[in-house]
C-alpha positions as a printed NumPy array, in Angstrom:
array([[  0.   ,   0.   ,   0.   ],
       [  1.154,   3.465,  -0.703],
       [  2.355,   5.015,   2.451],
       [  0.273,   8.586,   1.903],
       [ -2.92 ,   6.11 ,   1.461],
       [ -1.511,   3.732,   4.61 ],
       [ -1.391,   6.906,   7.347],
       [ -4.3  ,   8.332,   6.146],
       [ -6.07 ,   5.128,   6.953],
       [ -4.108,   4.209,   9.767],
       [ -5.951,   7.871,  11.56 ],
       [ -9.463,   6.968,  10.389],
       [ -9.2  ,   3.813,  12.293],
       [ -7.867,   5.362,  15.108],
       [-10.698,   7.682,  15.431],
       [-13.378,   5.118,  14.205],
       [-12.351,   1.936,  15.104],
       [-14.296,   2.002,  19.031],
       [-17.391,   2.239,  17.751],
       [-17.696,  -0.098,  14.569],
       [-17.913,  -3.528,  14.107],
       [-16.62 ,  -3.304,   9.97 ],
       [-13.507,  -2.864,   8.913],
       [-12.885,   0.908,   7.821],
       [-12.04 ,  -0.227,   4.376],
       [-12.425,   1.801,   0.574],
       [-13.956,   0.437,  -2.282],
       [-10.952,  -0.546,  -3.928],
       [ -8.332,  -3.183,  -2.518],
       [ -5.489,  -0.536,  -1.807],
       [ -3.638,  -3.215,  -0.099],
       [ -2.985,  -6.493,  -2.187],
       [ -2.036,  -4.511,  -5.441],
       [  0.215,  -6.242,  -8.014],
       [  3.347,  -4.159,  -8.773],
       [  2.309,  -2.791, -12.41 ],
       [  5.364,  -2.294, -13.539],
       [  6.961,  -6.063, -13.192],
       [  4.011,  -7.423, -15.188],
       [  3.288,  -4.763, -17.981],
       [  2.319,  -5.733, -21.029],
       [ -0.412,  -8.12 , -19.893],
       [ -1.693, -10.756, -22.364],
       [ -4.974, -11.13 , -20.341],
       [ -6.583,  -7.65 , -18.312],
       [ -7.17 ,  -7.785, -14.845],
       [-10.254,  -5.979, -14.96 ],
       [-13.533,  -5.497, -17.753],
       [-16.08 ,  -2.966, -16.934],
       [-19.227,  -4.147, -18.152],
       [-22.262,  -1.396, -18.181],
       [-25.618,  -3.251, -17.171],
       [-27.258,   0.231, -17.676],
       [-26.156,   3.618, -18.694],
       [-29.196,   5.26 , -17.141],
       [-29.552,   5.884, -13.507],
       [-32.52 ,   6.694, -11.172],
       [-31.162,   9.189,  -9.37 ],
       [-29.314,  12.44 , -10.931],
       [-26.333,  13.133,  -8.279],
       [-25.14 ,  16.669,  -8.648],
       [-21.303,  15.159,  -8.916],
       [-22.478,  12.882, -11.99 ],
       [-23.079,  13.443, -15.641],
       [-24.954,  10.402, -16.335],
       [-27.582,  12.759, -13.754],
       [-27.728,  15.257, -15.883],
       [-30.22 ,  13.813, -18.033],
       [-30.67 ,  17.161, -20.489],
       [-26.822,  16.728, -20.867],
       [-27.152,  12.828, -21.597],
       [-29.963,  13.644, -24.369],
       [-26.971,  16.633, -26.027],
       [-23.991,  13.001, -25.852],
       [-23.679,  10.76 , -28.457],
       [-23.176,   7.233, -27.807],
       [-25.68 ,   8.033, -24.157],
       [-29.159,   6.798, -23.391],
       [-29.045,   3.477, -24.806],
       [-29.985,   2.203, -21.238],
       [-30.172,  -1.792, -20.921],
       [-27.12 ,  -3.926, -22.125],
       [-29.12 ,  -6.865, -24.376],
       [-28.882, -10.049, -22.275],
       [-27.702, -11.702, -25.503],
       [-24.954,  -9.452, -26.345],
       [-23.609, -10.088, -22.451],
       [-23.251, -13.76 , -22.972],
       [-21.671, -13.125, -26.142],
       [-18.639, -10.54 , -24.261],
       [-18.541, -13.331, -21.211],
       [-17.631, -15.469, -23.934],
       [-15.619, -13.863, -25.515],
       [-14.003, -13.326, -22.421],
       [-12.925, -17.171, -21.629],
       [-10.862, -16.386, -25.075],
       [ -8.238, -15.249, -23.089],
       [ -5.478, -17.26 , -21.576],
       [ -5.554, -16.48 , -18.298],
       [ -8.695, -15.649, -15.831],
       [ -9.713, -12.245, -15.663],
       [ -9.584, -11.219, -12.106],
       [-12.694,  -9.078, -12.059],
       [-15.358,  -8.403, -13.638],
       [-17.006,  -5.358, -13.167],
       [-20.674,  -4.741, -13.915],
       [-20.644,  -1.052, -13.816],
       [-19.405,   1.596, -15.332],
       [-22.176,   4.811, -15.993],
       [-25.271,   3.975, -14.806],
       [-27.821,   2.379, -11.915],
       [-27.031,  -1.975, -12.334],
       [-29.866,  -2.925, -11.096],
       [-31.902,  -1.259, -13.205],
       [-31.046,  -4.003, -15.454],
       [-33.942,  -6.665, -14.907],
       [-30.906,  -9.48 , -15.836],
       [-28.586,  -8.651, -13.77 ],
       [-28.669, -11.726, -11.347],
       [-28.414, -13.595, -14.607],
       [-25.537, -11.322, -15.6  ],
       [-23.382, -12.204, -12.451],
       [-24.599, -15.881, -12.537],
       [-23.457, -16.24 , -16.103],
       [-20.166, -14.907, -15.269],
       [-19.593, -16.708, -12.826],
       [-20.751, -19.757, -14.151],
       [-18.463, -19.501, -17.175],
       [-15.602, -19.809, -15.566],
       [-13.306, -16.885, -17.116],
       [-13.22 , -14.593, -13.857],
       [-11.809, -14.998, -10.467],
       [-14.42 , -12.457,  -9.17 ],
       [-17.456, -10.521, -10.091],
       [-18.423,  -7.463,  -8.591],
       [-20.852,  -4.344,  -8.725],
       [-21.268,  -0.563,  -7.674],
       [-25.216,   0.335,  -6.774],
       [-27.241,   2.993,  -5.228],
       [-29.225,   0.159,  -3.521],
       [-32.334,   2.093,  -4.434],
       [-33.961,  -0.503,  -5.663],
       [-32.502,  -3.43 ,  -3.464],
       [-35.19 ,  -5.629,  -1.908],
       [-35.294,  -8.911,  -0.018],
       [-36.151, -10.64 ,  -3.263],
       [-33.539,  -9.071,  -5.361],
       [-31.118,  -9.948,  -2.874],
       [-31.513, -12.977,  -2.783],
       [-31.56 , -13.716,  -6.399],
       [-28.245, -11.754,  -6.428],
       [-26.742, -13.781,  -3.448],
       [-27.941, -17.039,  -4.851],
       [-26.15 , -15.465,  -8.437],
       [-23.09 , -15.938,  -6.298],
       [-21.679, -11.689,  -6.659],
       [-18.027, -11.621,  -4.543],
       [-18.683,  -7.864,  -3.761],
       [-20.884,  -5.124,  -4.216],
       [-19.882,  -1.579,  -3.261],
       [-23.227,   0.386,  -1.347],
       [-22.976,   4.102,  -2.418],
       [-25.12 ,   6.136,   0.4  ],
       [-26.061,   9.639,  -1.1  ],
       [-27.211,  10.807,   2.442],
       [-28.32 ,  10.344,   6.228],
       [-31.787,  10.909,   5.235],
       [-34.588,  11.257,   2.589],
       [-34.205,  15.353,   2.751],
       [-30.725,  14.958,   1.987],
       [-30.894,  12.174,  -1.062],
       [-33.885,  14.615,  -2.276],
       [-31.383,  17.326,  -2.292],
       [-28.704,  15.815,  -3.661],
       [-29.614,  12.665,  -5.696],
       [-32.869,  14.608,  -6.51 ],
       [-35.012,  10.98 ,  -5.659],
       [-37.356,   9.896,  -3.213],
       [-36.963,   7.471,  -1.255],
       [-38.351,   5.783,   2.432],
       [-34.745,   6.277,   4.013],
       [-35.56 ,   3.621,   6.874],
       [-36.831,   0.771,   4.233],
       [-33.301,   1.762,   2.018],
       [-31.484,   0.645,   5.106],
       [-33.35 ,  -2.378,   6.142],
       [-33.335,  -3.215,   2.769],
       [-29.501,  -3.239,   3.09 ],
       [-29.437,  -4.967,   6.48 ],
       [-31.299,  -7.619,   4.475],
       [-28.67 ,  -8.409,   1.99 ],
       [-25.922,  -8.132,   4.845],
       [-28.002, -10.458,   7.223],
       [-28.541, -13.09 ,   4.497],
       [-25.411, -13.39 ,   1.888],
       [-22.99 , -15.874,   1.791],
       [-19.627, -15.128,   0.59 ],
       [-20.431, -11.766,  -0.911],
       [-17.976,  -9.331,   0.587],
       [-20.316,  -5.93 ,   1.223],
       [-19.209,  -2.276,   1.189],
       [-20.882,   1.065,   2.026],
       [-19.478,   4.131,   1.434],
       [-20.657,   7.82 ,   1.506],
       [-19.114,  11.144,   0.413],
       [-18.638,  12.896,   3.414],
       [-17.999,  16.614,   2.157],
       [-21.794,  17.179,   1.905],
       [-21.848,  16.04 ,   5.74 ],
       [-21.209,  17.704,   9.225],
       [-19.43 ,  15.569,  11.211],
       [-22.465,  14.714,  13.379],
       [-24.083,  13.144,  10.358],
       [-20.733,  11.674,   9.724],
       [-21.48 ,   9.638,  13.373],
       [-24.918,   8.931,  12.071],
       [-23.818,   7.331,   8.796],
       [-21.191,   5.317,  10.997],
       [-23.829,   4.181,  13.548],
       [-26.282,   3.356,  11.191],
       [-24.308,   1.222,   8.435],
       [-21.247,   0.203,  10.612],
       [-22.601,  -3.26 ,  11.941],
       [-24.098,  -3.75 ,   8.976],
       [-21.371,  -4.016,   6.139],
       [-18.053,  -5.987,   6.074],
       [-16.362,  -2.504,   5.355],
       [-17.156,   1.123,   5.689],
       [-15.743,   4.215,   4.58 ],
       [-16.307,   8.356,   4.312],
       [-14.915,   9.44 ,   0.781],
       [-14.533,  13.242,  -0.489],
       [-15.84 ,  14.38 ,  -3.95 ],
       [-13.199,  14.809,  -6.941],
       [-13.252,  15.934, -10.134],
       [-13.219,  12.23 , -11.631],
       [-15.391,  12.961, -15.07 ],
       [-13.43 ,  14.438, -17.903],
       [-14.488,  17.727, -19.581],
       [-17.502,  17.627, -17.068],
       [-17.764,  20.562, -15.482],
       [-18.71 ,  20.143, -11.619],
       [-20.656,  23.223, -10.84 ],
       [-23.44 ,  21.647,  -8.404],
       [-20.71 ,  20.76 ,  -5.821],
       [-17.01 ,  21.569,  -4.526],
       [-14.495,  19.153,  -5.242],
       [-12.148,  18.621,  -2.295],
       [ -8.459,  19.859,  -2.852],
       [ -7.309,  18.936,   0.614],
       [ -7.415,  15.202,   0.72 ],
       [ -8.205,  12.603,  -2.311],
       [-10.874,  10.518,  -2.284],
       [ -9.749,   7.803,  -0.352],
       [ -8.207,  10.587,   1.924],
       [ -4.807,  10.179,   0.147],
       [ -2.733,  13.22 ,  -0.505],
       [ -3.473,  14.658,  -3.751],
       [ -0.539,  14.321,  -6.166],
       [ -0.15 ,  14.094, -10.088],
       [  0.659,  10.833, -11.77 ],
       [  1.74 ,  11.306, -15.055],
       [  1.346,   8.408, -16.514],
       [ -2.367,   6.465, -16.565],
       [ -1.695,   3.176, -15.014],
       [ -5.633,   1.789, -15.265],
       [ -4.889,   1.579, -19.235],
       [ -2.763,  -1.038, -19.043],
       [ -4.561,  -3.326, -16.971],
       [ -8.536,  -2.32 , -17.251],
       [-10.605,  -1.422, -20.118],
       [-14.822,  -1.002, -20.229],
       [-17.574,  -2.052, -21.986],
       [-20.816,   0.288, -22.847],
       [-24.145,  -0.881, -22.729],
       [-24.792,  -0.254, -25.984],
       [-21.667,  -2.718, -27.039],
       [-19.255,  -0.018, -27.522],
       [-15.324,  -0.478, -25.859],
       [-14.275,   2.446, -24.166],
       [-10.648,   3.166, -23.256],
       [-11.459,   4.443, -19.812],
       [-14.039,   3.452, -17.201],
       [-14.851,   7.145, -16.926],
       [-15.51 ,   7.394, -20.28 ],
       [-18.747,   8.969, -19.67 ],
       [-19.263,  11.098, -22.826],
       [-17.801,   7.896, -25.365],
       [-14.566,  10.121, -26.669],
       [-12.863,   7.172, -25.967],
       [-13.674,   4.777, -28.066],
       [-11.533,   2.005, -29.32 ],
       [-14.081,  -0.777, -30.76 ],
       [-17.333,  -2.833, -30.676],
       [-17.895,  -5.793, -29.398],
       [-20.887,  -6.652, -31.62 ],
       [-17.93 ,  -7.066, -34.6  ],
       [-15.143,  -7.842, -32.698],
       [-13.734, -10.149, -29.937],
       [-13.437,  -8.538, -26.385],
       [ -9.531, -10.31 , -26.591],
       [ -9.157,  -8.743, -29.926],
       [ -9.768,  -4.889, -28.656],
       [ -7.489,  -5.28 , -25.878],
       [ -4.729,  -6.815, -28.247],
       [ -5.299,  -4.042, -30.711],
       [ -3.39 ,  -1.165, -32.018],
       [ -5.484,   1.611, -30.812],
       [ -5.341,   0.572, -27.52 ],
       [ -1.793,  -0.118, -27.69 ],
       [ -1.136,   3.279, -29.099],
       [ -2.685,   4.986, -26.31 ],
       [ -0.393,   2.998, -23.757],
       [  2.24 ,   3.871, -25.937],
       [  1.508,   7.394, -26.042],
       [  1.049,   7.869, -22.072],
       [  4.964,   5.765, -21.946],
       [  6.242,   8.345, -23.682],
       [  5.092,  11.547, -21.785],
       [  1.81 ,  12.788, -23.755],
       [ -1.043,  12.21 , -21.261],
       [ -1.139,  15.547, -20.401],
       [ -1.02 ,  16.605, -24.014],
       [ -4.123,  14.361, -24.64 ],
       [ -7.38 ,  16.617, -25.184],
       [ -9.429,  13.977, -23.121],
       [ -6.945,  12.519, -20.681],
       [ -4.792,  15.541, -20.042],
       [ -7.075,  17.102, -17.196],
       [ -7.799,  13.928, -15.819],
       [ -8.94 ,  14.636, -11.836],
       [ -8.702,  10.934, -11.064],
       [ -4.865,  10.894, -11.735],
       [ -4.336,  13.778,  -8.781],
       [ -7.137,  12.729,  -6.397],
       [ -7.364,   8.585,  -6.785],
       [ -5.477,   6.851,  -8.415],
       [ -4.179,   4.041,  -6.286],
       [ -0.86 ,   2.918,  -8.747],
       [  1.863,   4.798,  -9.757],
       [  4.331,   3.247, -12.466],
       [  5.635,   7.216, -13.355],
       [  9.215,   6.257, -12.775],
       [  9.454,   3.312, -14.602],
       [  7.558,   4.781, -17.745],
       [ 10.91 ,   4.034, -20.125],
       [ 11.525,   0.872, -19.036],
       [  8.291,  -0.478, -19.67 ],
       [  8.25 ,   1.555, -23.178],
       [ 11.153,  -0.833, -24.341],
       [  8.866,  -3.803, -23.739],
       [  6.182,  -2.434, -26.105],
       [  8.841,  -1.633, -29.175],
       [ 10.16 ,  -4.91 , -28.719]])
């Protein structure tokens, strides 16, 4: 773990860790992390985004997919539902590889489980053998004792919990959506009370809180998830403009110290799929200016094997991210990105001109 992300952590237990019974513990593993750089180029990626839905219930201020006038303005937006059909075909396409993907990620710029499927989505997955783990990101909106079980039963290895609030007033505010607060978190008790071996996170951004609701979100969720954390808001969307809220330039948001990295490390390990079939680059490729295929006329292996991607790898090796009119503002490589292979840029370059 990087050291700036192991003290920050190390002082939110130490404040925390009396009153909770789950581990204070991000969204992301920032702990077992494969050194990038002693691996690069990989023949198989370690992670897939795969969009169940593109469209989303609520409309969070910090999020362009909630800007739903903006979404109607984007090309390549508001295709909503990923066909069931064209899913198996990716997963399949998937076991092409030679090694197991380690995660599969069914989420990218919408709501999940708006997706009627998506049980069937994880089960197939999992089912097919080509992952080690399958995982999801959800509002839990629309979570219920049925669903849950259907997902448990699915066999999911984690799903992340995003809480938009300590209570309805505040999701009305800033998620603009109603919803019976006390039902959202029995509904989420539920799931904790009755999976299996799904690991279960809930997280919140805590720059819209005081630190009184801070203890409330604690005391509510914290004997009810495997791991709990407080995030801060950064500017994580390219060319979006954040205007509804204020981005946090003290801490990242993990509550890592905020520092450039020059060089994008999740391109060489991590690409996404849209909903509507389409390959993006980046998982934050929200407005699809970051296209590098289709999956409905070519192999997922094939677009991570091909010359556009590797051009943009190549590119970022040599020094042009910031150049890049997409990638060259990117907020997530000051505020969250949790690798760093900056120094080792040239010697991983040689590998790729081999």
């Amino acid at each position: 773990m990087p050291p700036f992300i192991q003290h920050s952590l190390e002082n939110v237990v130490l404040d925390w860790r009396v009153i909770l019974k789950s581990a204070i513990k991000p969204r992301i593993d920032l702990q077992n992390r494969t050194r990038l750089e002693d691996v690069i180029p990989l023949r198989t990626p370690f992670i897939i985004n795969i969009d169940p839905s593109d469209r989303c219930n609520f409309q969070c201020k910090f999020c362009p997919t909630g800007d739903r006038e903006l979404m109607k303005r984007t090309e390549g937006r508001n295709f909503g539902l990923m066909d069931f059909d064209l899913y198996k075909k990716i997963i399949d396409d998937i076991c092409e590889f030679e090694d197991k993907v380690k995660v599969i990620r069914l989420y990218k710029d919408g709501e999940p489980l708006l997706n009627p499927r998506f049980p069937d989505m994880v089960k197939y997955a999992k089912q097919s053998g080509c992952c080690q783990r399958v995982d999801t990101t959800t509002n839990a909106s629309l979570l219920t004792p049925q669903l849950s079980d259907k997902i448990i039963d699915a066999g999911l290895d984690k799903i992340n919990i995003s809480i938009e609030g300590v209570n309805a007033a505040q999701y009305e505010d800033f998620s603009r959506y109603k919803l019976d607060y006390n039902k959202l978190v029995e509904n989420i008790r539920y799931f904790y009370e009755h999976k299996t071996n799904t690991e279960m996170l809930v997280k919140i951004n805590g720059d819209i809180l005081t630190e009184d609701e801070k203890q409330l979100f604690l005391d509510t969720f914290g004997d009810i998830t495997d791991g709990i954390f407080i995030e801060s808001i950064m500017d994580c969307w390219p060319t979006f403009e954040l205007e509804k809220v204020k981005v946090n330039e003290e801490r990242g948001i993990y509550g890592n110290e905020i520092k450039e990295v020059n060089v994008c490390p999740y391109v060489f390990y991590s690409f996404a799929i849209n909903s509507n079939g389409t390959a993006s680059l980046c998982f934050l490729d929200w407005h699809r200016k970051l296209v590098i295929g289709d999956v409905h006329n070519e192999s997922v292996k094939s677009l991570w094997e091909s010359e556009k991607l590797r051009n943009y790898q190549k590119l970022f090796l040599e020094g042009g991210r910031k150049s890049h009119r997409i990638c060259g503002d990117c907020g997530q490589l000051r505020q969250g990105a949790p690798d760093n292979i900056d120094m080792f840029a040239k010697e991983i370059l040689k590998r790729f001109v081999r």
